[in-house]
Amino acid sequence: MKKIPIIIDCDPGVDDSYAIALANSHPEFEIIALTAVEGNVPAVLTRHNCLCLDETFDIGAKVAYGATVPLVRPYFREESATHGEGGVGGIQFPAPAKQPEEKAAWDVIYEEAVKHNGELVLFAVGPLTNIATALRKYPDLPEYLKKFVIMGGGTFGNVTATGAKAEFNIWVDPTAAKEVFEKLEVYMVGLNATHAAAVEEKDFDAMLELTAKGNNKESAFLNKLTAFSKENSFGRGEDNNVIHDALAVAAEIDPEIVKFEKYYVWVEDREIENVGETVIDFKGENGKEPNCWVAMDVNQPKFVQLMKDMCKYYAEK
Ligand code: RIB
Ligand code: CA
């Protein structure tokens, strides 16, 4: 079977880690590269975590380093309560033996897109700095991508500084997001979708049980990650128990899980109250051609089952 080549641009991150594990468990995907961007934690950590996740799951992908800061606005976050010490649930990885690519993330994304000649599916589940940089350097990148899927944006936000109009990935680098939405057709798996797919405590318990049956490093990692997610979720705000990024991957694995509708979407990048908002023109009032497939309906039970199947897959490896 001819596999679908994919690249995951990410800021691991707890939910990024689930997304990578899920993609790696899918028989039809070949993860060509993991590209690191600043976001949940500083780039030095997202880079390290990409190397470690590749080793934990024996992916054998290229790991390429991208941006450390957004294109324009200042942003720096030390640590993240949501993602724990080190950015992946406080989990300490063995020192990675793997070395990153010498080339930057945007160069690897473009070269692999050209090499796979229109077959590559690009996922971005962190701020869009690397993607915007790739598009600035290689304006013909869209010609070589089969599909571009993000976790980001949505019909509401989770960044309270913007009156909860902006979602984190878009808000960190609104300039990048604005340019990306203007240049690429985006499949946007936003917060309205990820919250609708939120796993429940009983789901985490099932995942814990399944991963505990495994006798390998993949299951041990997923068991720790799930334990962190459960503990970090049900005593804190609702947003923490949402495995956002994995839904973007799940949407591509099983089209029954997420239903998309096409609208014109633009990103507010002015430093005003709703900076980082993905403004969705549901009524077509802008008179502009729809440019974005917006995730609207979600089959939560199917998503949860896919996450459990992933845990079972690794436990039986
Ligand atoms: O708003 C949720 C998104 O921001 C997720 O991708 C999470 O990992 C963070 O990057
Ligand atoms: Ca992320």
mmCIF file of C-alpha atoms in Angstrom, residues 4-7 29 109 113 118-124 141-150 184-189 248-255 258 260 293:
data_model
loop_
_atom_site.group_PDB
_atom_site.id
_atom_site.type_symbol
_atom_site.label_atom_id
_atom_site.label_comp_id
_atom_site.label_asym_id
_atom_site.label_seq_id
_atom_site.Cartn_x
_atom_site.Cartn_y
_atom_site.Cartn_z
ATOM 1 C CA ILE A 4 0.577 9.119 2.491
ATOM 2 C CA PRO A 5 3.656 11.243 3.308
ATOM 3 C CA ILE A 6 2.994 13.712 6.126
ATOM 4 C CA ILE A 7 4.893 16.400 8.014
ATOM 5 C CA PHE A 29 0.749 7.549 7.110
ATOM 6 C CA ILE A 109 8.948 21.326 4.386
ATOM 7 C CA ALA A 113 6.732 18.825 -0.674
ATOM 8 C CA GLY A 118 1.734 16.954 -4.528
ATOM 9 C CA GLU A 119 1.221 13.929 -2.271
ATOM 10 C CA LEU A 120 2.398 15.516 0.986
ATOM 11 C CA VAL A 121 -0.150 16.363 3.707
ATOM 12 C CA LEU A 122 1.158 19.121 5.974
ATOM 13 C CA PHE A 123 -0.161 19.367 9.529
ATOM 14 C CA ALA A 124 0.511 22.432 11.673
ATOM 15 C CA LEU A 141 4.810 25.754 -1.945
ATOM 16 C CA PRO A 142 0.979 25.513 -2.269
ATOM 17 C CA GLU A 143 1.402 23.837 -5.663
ATOM 18 C CA TYR A 144 3.187 20.908 -4.042
ATOM 19 C CA LEU A 145 0.900 20.244 -1.065
ATOM 20 C CA LYS A 146 -1.963 17.749 -1.180
ATOM 21 C CA LYS A 147 -3.602 19.227 1.920
ATOM 22 C CA PHE A 148 -2.862 21.601 4.789
ATOM 23 C CA VAL A 149 -4.521 20.840 8.124
ATOM 24 C CA ILE A 150 -4.134 22.906 11.273
ATOM 25 C CA LEU A 184 -3.078 28.394 1.482
ATOM 26 C CA GLU A 185 -6.403 26.586 1.602
ATOM 27 C CA VAL A 186 -6.647 25.687 5.271
ATOM 28 C CA TYR A 187 -8.492 22.805 6.907
ATOM 29 C CA MET A 188 -9.022 24.457 10.280
ATOM 30 C CA VAL A 189 -9.681 22.206 13.273
ATOM 31 C CA ALA A 248 -6.507 17.455 13.528
ATOM 32 C CA VAL A 249 -4.758 14.153 12.770
ATOM 33 C CA ALA A 250 -7.911 12.130 13.476
ATOM 34 C CA ALA A 251 -9.820 14.271 10.965
ATOM 35 C CA GLU A 252 -7.448 13.066 8.253
ATOM 36 C CA ILE A 253 -7.449 9.442 9.425
ATOM 37 C CA ASP A 254 -11.252 9.092 9.474
ATOM 38 C CA PRO A 255 -13.350 11.675 7.608
ATOM 39 C CA VAL A 258 -14.835 15.722 11.662
ATOM 40 C CA PHE A 260 -15.941 20.630 7.536
ATOM 41 C CA TRP A 293 -12.630 24.434 5.504
#
